[in-house]
mmCIF file with all atom_site columns, C-alpha atoms and ligand atoms in Angstrom:
data_model
loop_
_atom_site.group_PDB
_atom_site.id
_atom_site.type_symbol
_atom_site.label_atom_id
_atom_site.label_alt_id
_atom_site.label_comp_id
_atom_site.label_asym_id
_atom_site.label_entity_id
_atom_site.label_seq_id
_atom_site.pdbx_PDB_ins_code
_atom_site.Cartn_x
_atom_site.Cartn_y
_atom_site.Cartn_z
_atom_site.occupancy
_atom_site.B_iso_or_equiv
_atom_site.pdbx_formal_charge
_atom_site.auth_seq_id
_atom_site.auth_comp_id
_atom_site.auth_asym_id
_atom_site.auth_atom_id
_atom_site.pdbx_PDB_model_num
ATOM   1   C  CA  . MET A 1 1   ? -110.893 -57.666 43.517 1.00 0.00 ? 1   MET A CA  1
ATOM   2   C  CA  . LEU A 1 2   ? -107.364 -58.307 42.386 1.00 0.00 ? 2   LEU A CA  1
ATOM   3   C  CA  . THR A 1 3   ? -104.507 -57.288 44.669 1.00 0.00 ? 3   THR A CA  1
ATOM   4   C  CA  . ALA A 1 4   ? -102.546 -54.226 43.522 1.00 0.00 ? 4   ALA A CA  1
ATOM   5   C  CA  . PRO A 1 5   ? -99.378  -56.172 42.531 1.00 0.00 ? 5   PRO A CA  1
ATOM   6   C  CA  . LEU A 1 6   ? -101.444 -58.689 40.541 1.00 0.00 ? 6   LEU A CA  1
ATOM   7   C  CA  . LEU A 1 7   ? -103.459 -55.967 38.795 1.00 0.00 ? 7   LEU A CA  1
ATOM   8   C  CA  . LYS A 1 8   ? -100.228 -54.209 37.843 1.00 0.00 ? 8   LYS A CA  1
ATOM   9   C  CA  . ALA A 1 9   ? -98.750  -57.442 36.464 1.00 0.00 ? 9   ALA A CA  1
ATOM   10  C  CA  . LEU A 1 10  ? -101.927 -58.261 34.515 1.00 0.00 ? 10  LEU A CA  1
ATOM   11  C  CA  . ASN A 1 11  ? -101.951 -54.768 32.990 1.00 0.00 ? 11  ASN A CA  1
ATOM   12  C  CA  . GLU A 1 12  ? -98.325  -55.323 31.980 1.00 0.00 ? 12  GLU A CA  1
ATOM   13  C  CA  . GLN A 1 13  ? -99.201  -58.696 30.455 1.00 0.00 ? 13  GLN A CA  1
ATOM   14  C  CA  . ILE A 1 14  ? -101.968 -57.060 28.411 1.00 0.00 ? 14  ILE A CA  1
ATOM   15  C  CA  . ASN A 1 15  ? -99.286  -54.709 27.150 1.00 0.00 ? 15  ASN A CA  1
ATOM   16  C  CA  . HIS A 1 16  ? -96.940  -57.624 26.292 1.00 0.00 ? 16  HIS A CA  1
ATOM   17  C  CA  . GLU A 1 17  ? -99.754  -59.279 24.315 1.00 0.00 ? 17  GLU A CA  1
ATOM   18  C  CA  . MET A 1 18  ? -100.553 -56.056 22.483 1.00 0.00 ? 18  MET A CA  1
ATOM   19  C  CA  . PHE A 1 19  ? -96.867  -55.586 21.692 1.00 0.00 ? 19  PHE A CA  1
ATOM   20  C  CA  . SER A 1 20  ? -96.777  -59.176 20.391 1.00 0.00 ? 20  SER A CA  1
ATOM   21  C  CA  . SER A 1 21  ? -99.724  -58.312 18.150 1.00 0.00 ? 21  SER A CA  1
ATOM   22  C  CA  . TYR A 1 22  ? -97.903  -55.222 16.919 1.00 0.00 ? 22  TYR A CA  1
ATOM   23  C  CA  . LEU A 1 23  ? -94.659  -57.142 16.356 1.00 0.00 ? 23  LEU A CA  1
ATOM   24  C  CA  . TYR A 1 24  ? -96.372  -59.798 14.232 1.00 0.00 ? 24  TYR A CA  1
ATOM   25  C  CA  . LEU A 1 25  ? -98.305  -57.165 12.320 1.00 0.00 ? 25  LEU A CA  1
ATOM   26  C  CA  . SER A 1 26  ? -95.008  -55.455 11.575 1.00 0.00 ? 26  SER A CA  1
ATOM   27  C  CA  . MET A 1 27  ? -93.623  -58.797 10.361 1.00 0.00 ? 27  MET A CA  1
ATOM   28  C  CA  . ALA A 1 28  ? -96.776  -59.178 8.226  1.00 0.00 ? 28  ALA A CA  1
ATOM   29  C  CA  . ALA A 1 29  ? -96.219  -55.734 6.700  1.00 0.00 ? 29  ALA A CA  1
ATOM   30  C  CA  . TYR A 1 30  ? -92.609  -56.675 5.940  1.00 0.00 ? 30  TYR A CA  1
ATOM   31  C  CA  . CYS A 1 31  ? -93.662  -59.915 4.227  1.00 0.00 ? 31  CYS A CA  1
ATOM   32  C  CA  . GLU A 1 32  ? -96.436  -58.091 2.370  1.00 0.00 ? 32  GLU A CA  1
ATOM   33  C  CA  . ALA A 1 33  ? -93.920  -55.574 0.998  1.00 0.00 ? 33  ALA A CA  1
ATOM   34  C  CA  . LYS A 1 34  ? -91.808  -58.469 -0.259 1.00 0.00 ? 34  LYS A CA  1
ATOM   35  C  CA  . ASN A 1 35  ? -94.853  -60.010 -1.964 1.00 0.00 ? 35  ASN A CA  1
ATOM   36  C  CA  . PHE A 1 36  ? -94.880  -63.073 0.232  1.00 0.00 ? 36  PHE A CA  1
ATOM   37  C  CA  . SER A 1 37  ? -98.606  -62.961 0.843  1.00 0.00 ? 37  SER A CA  1
ATOM   38  C  CA  . GLY A 1 38  ? -98.699  -66.408 2.501  1.00 0.00 ? 38  GLY A CA  1
ATOM   39  C  CA  . PHE A 1 39  ? -96.110  -65.497 5.126  1.00 0.00 ? 39  PHE A CA  1
ATOM   40  C  CA  . ALA A 1 40  ? -97.944  -62.182 5.587  1.00 0.00 ? 40  ALA A CA  1
ATOM   41  C  CA  . GLN A 1 41  ? -101.242 -64.010 6.088  1.00 0.00 ? 41  GLN A CA  1
ATOM   42  C  CA  . TRP A 1 42  ? -99.707  -66.255 8.757  1.00 0.00 ? 42  TRP A CA  1
ATOM   43  C  CA  . MET A 1 43  ? -98.297  -63.219 10.586 1.00 0.00 ? 43  MET A CA  1
ATOM   44  C  CA  . ARG A 1 44  ? -101.618 -61.374 10.365 1.00 0.00 ? 44  ARG A CA  1
ATOM   45  C  CA  . MET A 1 45  ? -103.410 -64.349 11.907 1.00 0.00 ? 45  MET A CA  1
ATOM   46  C  CA  . GLN A 1 46  ? -100.755 -64.537 14.612 1.00 0.00 ? 46  GLN A CA  1
ATOM   47  C  CA  . SER A 1 47  ? -101.185 -60.824 15.294 1.00 0.00 ? 47  SER A CA  1
ATOM   48  C  CA  . SER A 1 48  ? -104.933 -61.238 15.607 1.00 0.00 ? 48  SER A CA  1
ATOM   49  C  CA  . GLU A 1 49  ? -104.428 -64.147 18.013 1.00 0.00 ? 49  GLU A CA  1
ATOM   50  C  CA  . GLU A 1 50  ? -102.264 -61.949 20.234 1.00 0.00 ? 50  GLU A CA  1
ATOM   51  C  CA  . THR A 1 51  ? -104.990 -59.280 20.348 1.00 0.00 ? 51  THR A CA  1
ATOM   52  C  CA  . LYS A 1 52  ? -107.384 -61.993 21.482 1.00 0.00 ? 52  LYS A CA  1
ATOM   53  C  CA  . HIS A 1 53  ? -104.948 -62.955 24.247 1.00 0.00 ? 53  HIS A CA  1
ATOM   54  C  CA  . ALA A 1 54  ? -104.840 -59.331 25.390 1.00 0.00 ? 54  ALA A CA  1
ATOM   55  C  CA  . MET A 1 55  ? -108.643 -59.173 25.339 1.00 0.00 ? 55  MET A CA  1
ATOM   56  C  CA  . LYS A 1 56  ? -108.926 -62.392 27.332 1.00 0.00 ? 56  LYS A CA  1
ATOM   57  C  CA  . LEU A 1 57  ? -106.856 -60.757 30.080 1.00 0.00 ? 57  LEU A CA  1
ATOM   58  C  CA  . TYR A 1 58  ? -108.758 -57.482 29.695 1.00 0.00 ? 58  TYR A CA  1
ATOM   59  C  CA  . GLU A 1 59  ? -112.088 -59.249 30.237 1.00 0.00 ? 59  GLU A CA  1
ATOM   60  C  CA  . TYR A 1 60  ? -110.690 -61.262 33.129 1.00 0.00 ? 60  TYR A CA  1
ATOM   61  C  CA  . VAL A 1 61  ? -109.498 -58.141 34.987 1.00 0.00 ? 61  VAL A CA  1
ATOM   62  C  CA  . HIS A 1 62  ? -112.953 -56.599 34.664 1.00 0.00 ? 62  HIS A CA  1
ATOM   63  C  CA  . SER A 1 63  ? -114.674 -59.824 35.695 1.00 0.00 ? 63  SER A CA  1
ATOM   64  C  CA  . ARG A 1 64  ? -112.749 -59.570 38.970 1.00 0.00 ? 64  ARG A CA  1
ATOM   65  C  CA  . GLY A 1 65  ? -114.089 -56.083 39.637 1.00 0.00 ? 65  GLY A CA  1
ATOM   66  C  CA  . SER A 1 66  ? -110.849 -54.267 38.791 1.00 0.00 ? 66  SER A CA  1
ATOM   67  C  CA  . ALA A 1 67  ? -110.135 -51.814 35.969 1.00 0.00 ? 67  ALA A CA  1
ATOM   68  C  CA  . VAL A 1 68  ? -107.590 -52.188 33.191 1.00 0.00 ? 68  VAL A CA  1
ATOM   69  C  CA  . THR A 1 69  ? -104.997 -49.477 32.668 1.00 0.00 ? 69  THR A CA  1
ATOM   70  C  CA  . LEU A 1 70  ? -103.679 -49.530 29.133 1.00 0.00 ? 70  LEU A CA  1
ATOM   71  C  CA  . LEU A 1 71  ? -99.981  -48.784 28.800 1.00 0.00 ? 71  LEU A CA  1
ATOM   72  C  CA  . ALA A 1 72  ? -98.082  -47.389 25.809 1.00 0.00 ? 72  ALA A CA  1
ATOM   73  C  CA  . ILE A 1 73  ? -97.230  -49.949 23.119 1.00 0.00 ? 73  ILE A CA  1
ATOM   74  C  CA  . ALA A 1 74  ? -93.598  -49.773 22.046 1.00 0.00 ? 74  ALA A CA  1
ATOM   75  C  CA  . GLN A 1 75  ? -92.759  -49.427 18.356 1.00 0.00 ? 75  GLN A CA  1
ATOM   76  C  CA  . PRO A 1 76  ? -91.875  -52.838 16.928 1.00 0.00 ? 76  PRO A CA  1
ATOM   77  C  CA  . PRO A 1 77  ? -88.860  -53.384 14.652 1.00 0.00 ? 77  PRO A CA  1
ATOM   78  C  CA  . THR A 1 78  ? -89.618  -52.808 10.952 1.00 0.00 ? 78  THR A CA  1
ATOM   79  C  CA  . GLU A 1 79  ? -86.724  -54.705 9.358  1.00 0.00 ? 79  GLU A CA  1
ATOM   80  C  CA  . PHE A 1 80  ? -86.341  -58.466 9.604  1.00 0.00 ? 80  PHE A CA  1
ATOM   81  C  CA  . HIS A 1 81  ? -84.081  -61.163 8.224  1.00 0.00 ? 81  HIS A CA  1
ATOM   82  C  CA  . PHE A 1 82  ? -86.414  -63.173 6.036  1.00 0.00 ? 82  PHE A CA  1
ATOM   83  C  CA  . PRO A 1 83  ? -87.363  -65.958 6.486  1.00 0.00 ? 83  PRO A CA  1
ATOM   84  C  CA  . VAL A 1 84  ? -85.464  -68.225 8.953  1.00 0.00 ? 84  VAL A CA  1
ATOM   85  C  CA  . LYS A 1 85  ? -84.192  -65.529 11.327 1.00 0.00 ? 85  LYS A CA  1
ATOM   86  C  CA  . MET A 1 86  ? -87.585  -63.863 11.328 1.00 0.00 ? 86  MET A CA  1
ATOM   87  C  CA  . PHE A 1 87  ? -89.201  -67.082 12.595 1.00 0.00 ? 87  PHE A CA  1
ATOM   88  C  CA  . GLU A 1 88  ? -86.347  -67.609 15.055 1.00 0.00 ? 88  GLU A CA  1
ATOM   89  C  CA  . GLN A 1 89  ? -87.263  -64.186 16.348 1.00 0.00 ? 89  GLN A CA  1
ATOM   90  C  CA  . VAL A 1 90  ? -90.888  -65.411 16.751 1.00 0.00 ? 90  VAL A CA  1
ATOM   91  C  CA  . VAL A 1 91  ? -89.617  -68.392 18.784 1.00 0.00 ? 91  VAL A CA  1
ATOM   92  C  CA  . GLU A 1 92  ? -87.438  -66.152 20.937 1.00 0.00 ? 92  GLU A CA  1
ATOM   93  C  CA  . HIS A 1 93  ? -90.328  -63.732 21.501 1.00 0.00 ? 93  HIS A CA  1
ATOM   94  C  CA  . GLU A 1 94  ? -92.750  -66.499 22.449 1.00 0.00 ? 94  GLU A CA  1
ATOM   95  C  CA  . ARG A 1 95  ? -90.222  -67.889 24.934 1.00 0.00 ? 95  ARG A CA  1
ATOM   96  C  CA  . LYS A 1 96  ? -90.032  -64.447 26.508 1.00 0.00 ? 96  LYS A CA  1
ATOM   97  C  CA  . ILE A 1 97  ? -93.832  -64.321 26.715 1.00 0.00 ? 97  ILE A CA  1
ATOM   98  C  CA  . SER A 1 98  ? -93.896  -67.796 28.292 1.00 0.00 ? 98  SER A CA  1
ATOM   99  C  CA  . GLY A 1 99  ? -91.454  -66.455 30.883 1.00 0.00 ? 99  GLY A CA  1
ATOM   100 C  CA  . SER A 1 100 ? -93.684  -63.525 31.739 1.00 0.00 ? 100 SER A CA  1
ATOM   101 C  CA  . ILE A 1 101 ? -96.725  -65.812 32.039 1.00 0.00 ? 101 ILE A CA  1
ATOM   102 C  CA  . THR A 1 102 ? -94.761  -68.020 34.423 1.00 0.00 ? 102 THR A CA  1
ATOM   103 C  CA  . LYS A 1 103 ? -93.828  -64.988 36.558 1.00 0.00 ? 103 LYS A CA  1
ATOM   104 C  CA  . LEU A 1 104 ? -97.461  -63.933 36.583 1.00 0.00 ? 104 LEU A CA  1
ATOM   105 C  CA  . TYR A 1 105 ? -98.471  -67.414 37.747 1.00 0.00 ? 105 TYR A CA  1
ATOM   106 C  CA  . GLU A 1 106 ? -95.864  -67.334 40.491 1.00 0.00 ? 106 GLU A CA  1
ATOM   107 C  CA  . LEU A 1 107 ? -97.247  -63.985 41.632 1.00 0.00 ? 107 LEU A CA  1
ATOM   108 C  CA  . ALA A 1 108 ? -100.812 -65.353 41.643 1.00 0.00 ? 108 ALA A CA  1
ATOM   109 C  CA  . ILE A 1 109 ? -99.589  -68.136 43.958 1.00 0.00 ? 109 ILE A CA  1
ATOM   110 C  CA  . LYS A 1 110 ? -97.836  -65.630 46.211 1.00 0.00 ? 110 LYS A CA  1
ATOM   111 C  CA  . GLU A 1 111 ? -101.003 -63.515 46.379 1.00 0.00 ? 111 GLU A CA  1
ATOM   112 C  CA  . ASN A 1 112 ? -103.152 -66.604 47.110 1.00 0.00 ? 112 ASN A CA  1
ATOM   113 C  CA  . ASP A 1 113 ? -105.297 -65.774 44.076 1.00 0.00 ? 113 ASP A CA  1
ATOM   114 C  CA  . TYR A 1 114 ? -106.714 -69.095 42.920 1.00 0.00 ? 114 TYR A CA  1
ATOM   115 C  CA  . PRO A 1 115 ? -109.006 -67.821 40.137 1.00 0.00 ? 115 PRO A CA  1
ATOM   116 C  CA  . THR A 1 116 ? -106.045 -66.083 38.480 1.00 0.00 ? 116 THR A CA  1
ATOM   117 C  CA  . GLN A 1 117 ? -104.019 -69.283 38.711 1.00 0.00 ? 117 GLN A CA  1
ATOM   118 C  CA  . VAL A 1 118 ? -106.836 -71.189 36.985 1.00 0.00 ? 118 VAL A CA  1
ATOM   119 C  CA  . MET A 1 119 ? -107.195 -68.495 34.299 1.00 0.00 ? 119 MET A CA  1
ATOM   120 C  CA  . LEU A 1 120 ? -103.442 -68.498 33.634 1.00 0.00 ? 120 LEU A CA  1
ATOM   121 C  CA  . GLN A 1 121 ? -103.394 -72.248 33.077 1.00 0.00 ? 121 GLN A CA  1
ATOM   122 C  CA  . TRP A 1 122 ? -105.020 -71.587 29.694 1.00 0.00 ? 122 TRP A CA  1
ATOM   123 C  CA  . PHE A 1 123 ? -102.143 -69.281 28.796 1.00 0.00 ? 123 PHE A CA  1
ATOM   124 C  CA  . ILE A 1 124 ? -99.523  -71.787 29.961 1.00 0.00 ? 124 ILE A CA  1
ATOM   125 C  CA  . THR A 1 125 ? -101.017 -74.455 27.642 1.00 0.00 ? 125 THR A CA  1
ATOM   126 C  CA  . GLU A 1 126 ? -101.320 -71.901 24.819 1.00 0.00 ? 126 GLU A CA  1
ATOM   127 C  CA  . GLN A 1 127 ? -97.644  -70.921 25.141 1.00 0.00 ? 127 GLN A CA  1
ATOM   128 C  CA  . VAL A 1 128 ? -96.556  -74.547 24.778 1.00 0.00 ? 128 VAL A CA  1
ATOM   129 C  CA  . GLU A 1 129 ? -98.560  -74.684 21.540 1.00 0.00 ? 129 GLU A CA  1
ATOM   130 C  CA  . GLU A 1 130 ? -97.246  -71.339 20.256 1.00 0.00 ? 130 GLU A CA  1
ATOM   131 C  CA  . GLU A 1 131 ? -93.610  -72.245 20.889 1.00 0.00 ? 131 GLU A CA  1
ATOM   132 C  CA  . LYS A 1 132 ? -94.092  -75.666 19.286 1.00 0.00 ? 132 LYS A CA  1
ATOM   133 C  CA  . THR A 1 133 ? -95.683  -74.154 16.147 1.00 0.00 ? 133 THR A CA  1
ATOM   134 C  CA  . ALA A 1 134 ? -92.953  -71.531 15.713 1.00 0.00 ? 134 ALA A CA  1
ATOM   135 C  CA  . VAL A 1 135 ? -90.131  -74.049 16.300 1.00 0.00 ? 135 VAL A CA  1
ATOM   136 C  CA  . GLY A 1 136 ? -91.788  -76.354 13.753 1.00 0.00 ? 136 GLY A CA  1
ATOM   137 C  CA  . ILE A 1 137 ? -91.799  -73.618 11.098 1.00 0.00 ? 137 ILE A CA  1
ATOM   138 C  CA  . VAL A 1 138 ? -88.116  -72.805 11.765 1.00 0.00 ? 138 VAL A CA  1
ATOM   139 C  CA  . GLU A 1 139 ? -87.241  -76.477 11.371 1.00 0.00 ? 139 GLU A CA  1
ATOM   140 C  CA  . GLN A 1 140 ? -89.267  -76.743 8.163  1.00 0.00 ? 140 GLN A CA  1
ATOM   141 C  CA  . LEU A 1 141 ? -87.659  -73.610 6.727  1.00 0.00 ? 141 LEU A CA  1
ATOM   142 C  CA  . LYS A 1 142 ? -84.215  -74.948 7.523  1.00 0.00 ? 142 LYS A CA  1
ATOM   143 C  CA  . MET A 1 143 ? -85.109  -78.279 5.963  1.00 0.00 ? 143 MET A CA  1
ATOM   144 C  CA  . VAL A 1 144 ? -86.409  -76.922 2.656  1.00 0.00 ? 144 VAL A CA  1
ATOM   145 C  CA  . GLY A 1 145 ? -83.549  -74.452 2.254  1.00 0.00 ? 145 GLY A CA  1
ATOM   146 C  CA  . ASP A 1 146 ? -83.627  -71.043 0.651  1.00 0.00 ? 146 ASP A CA  1
ATOM   147 C  CA  . SER A 1 147 ? -84.264  -71.825 -3.002 1.00 0.00 ? 147 SER A CA  1
ATOM   148 C  CA  . PRO A 1 148 ? -87.055  -69.678 -4.528 1.00 0.00 ? 148 PRO A CA  1
ATOM   149 C  CA  . VAL A 1 149 ? -89.150  -72.821 -5.140 1.00 0.00 ? 149 VAL A CA  1
ATOM   150 C  CA  . SER A 1 150 ? -88.911  -73.845 -1.473 1.00 0.00 ? 150 SER A CA  1
ATOM   151 C  CA  . ILE A 1 151 ? -89.807  -70.378 -0.254 1.00 0.00 ? 151 ILE A CA  1
ATOM   152 C  CA  . MET A 1 152 ? -92.797  -70.223 -2.630 1.00 0.00 ? 152 MET A CA  1
ATOM   153 C  CA  . MET A 1 153 ? -93.896  -73.613 -1.322 1.00 0.00 ? 153 MET A CA  1
ATOM   154 C  CA  . MET A 1 154 ? -93.703  -72.447 2.278  1.00 0.00 ? 154 MET A CA  1
ATOM   155 C  CA  . ASP A 1 155 ? -95.496  -69.234 1.328  1.00 0.00 ? 155 ASP A CA  1
ATOM   156 C  CA  . ARG A 1 156 ? -98.391  -71.260 -0.027 1.00 0.00 ? 156 ARG A CA  1
ATOM   157 C  CA  . GLN A 1 157 ? -98.453  -73.543 3.018  1.00 0.00 ? 157 GLN A CA  1
ATOM   158 C  CA  . LEU A 1 158 ? -98.373  -70.741 5.599  1.00 0.00 ? 158 LEU A CA  1
ATOM   159 C  CA  . GLY A 1 159 ? -100.951 -68.754 3.631  1.00 0.00 ? 159 GLY A CA  1
ATOM   160 C  CA  . ALA A 1 160 ? -103.499 -71.482 4.318  1.00 0.00 ? 160 ALA A CA  1
ATOM   161 C  CA  . ARG A 1 161 ? -103.751 -70.397 7.952  1.00 0.00 ? 161 ARG A CA  1
ATOM   162 C  CA  . SER A 1 162 ? -107.212 -69.004 8.520  1.00 0.00 ? 162 SER A CA  1
ATOM   163 C  CA  . ASN A 1 163 ? -107.495 -68.776 12.298 1.00 0.00 ? 163 ASN A CA  1
ATOM   164 C  CA  . GLY A 1 164 ? -106.087 -66.075 14.451 1.00 0.00 ? 164 GLY A CA  1
HETATM 165 FE FE1 . FEO B 2 .   ? -99.953  -64.374 23.446 1.00 0.00 ? 201 FEO B FE1 1
HETATM 166 FE FE2 . FEO B 2 .   ? -97.917  -65.561 21.592 1.00 0.00 ? 201 FEO B FE2 1
HETATM 167 O  O1  . FEO B 2 .   ? -98.303  -64.984 23.284 1.00 0.00 ? 201 FEO B O1  1
#
């Protein structure tokens, strides 16, 4: 069984992951409406990845003999500054998520919960990857500039993402 503080924090992390999924789906909808189907595809895949993160935690909580309590998911923003600022927002959001994973890890240490520490190591590695990917896209977008040809090129490149 998980300790009460750890269960509470894991439930909150599930909520953060679900909000992340919602945020990226909202970004996808925004891109879709602007007819940038490649950017939209990337965001949809990102959204689906976040749902998987939430489910990984959901399954973990149950595997420890505790029960998940789902919390309300906040409404994500619906307007974004396309495209550089939108991806800077992704970077900023992922850094916030990395921070909450770190806090969760610190709590698992405090609670002497070794299995949770081991489980969270996957998330720590994943966050490094997520931040790196988002920073890379921001840098690429800045490099190619905002000409329609460059944006179309990036749209095609990001649309090739097929895993989420
Ligand atoms: Fe699941 Fe992108 O944090």
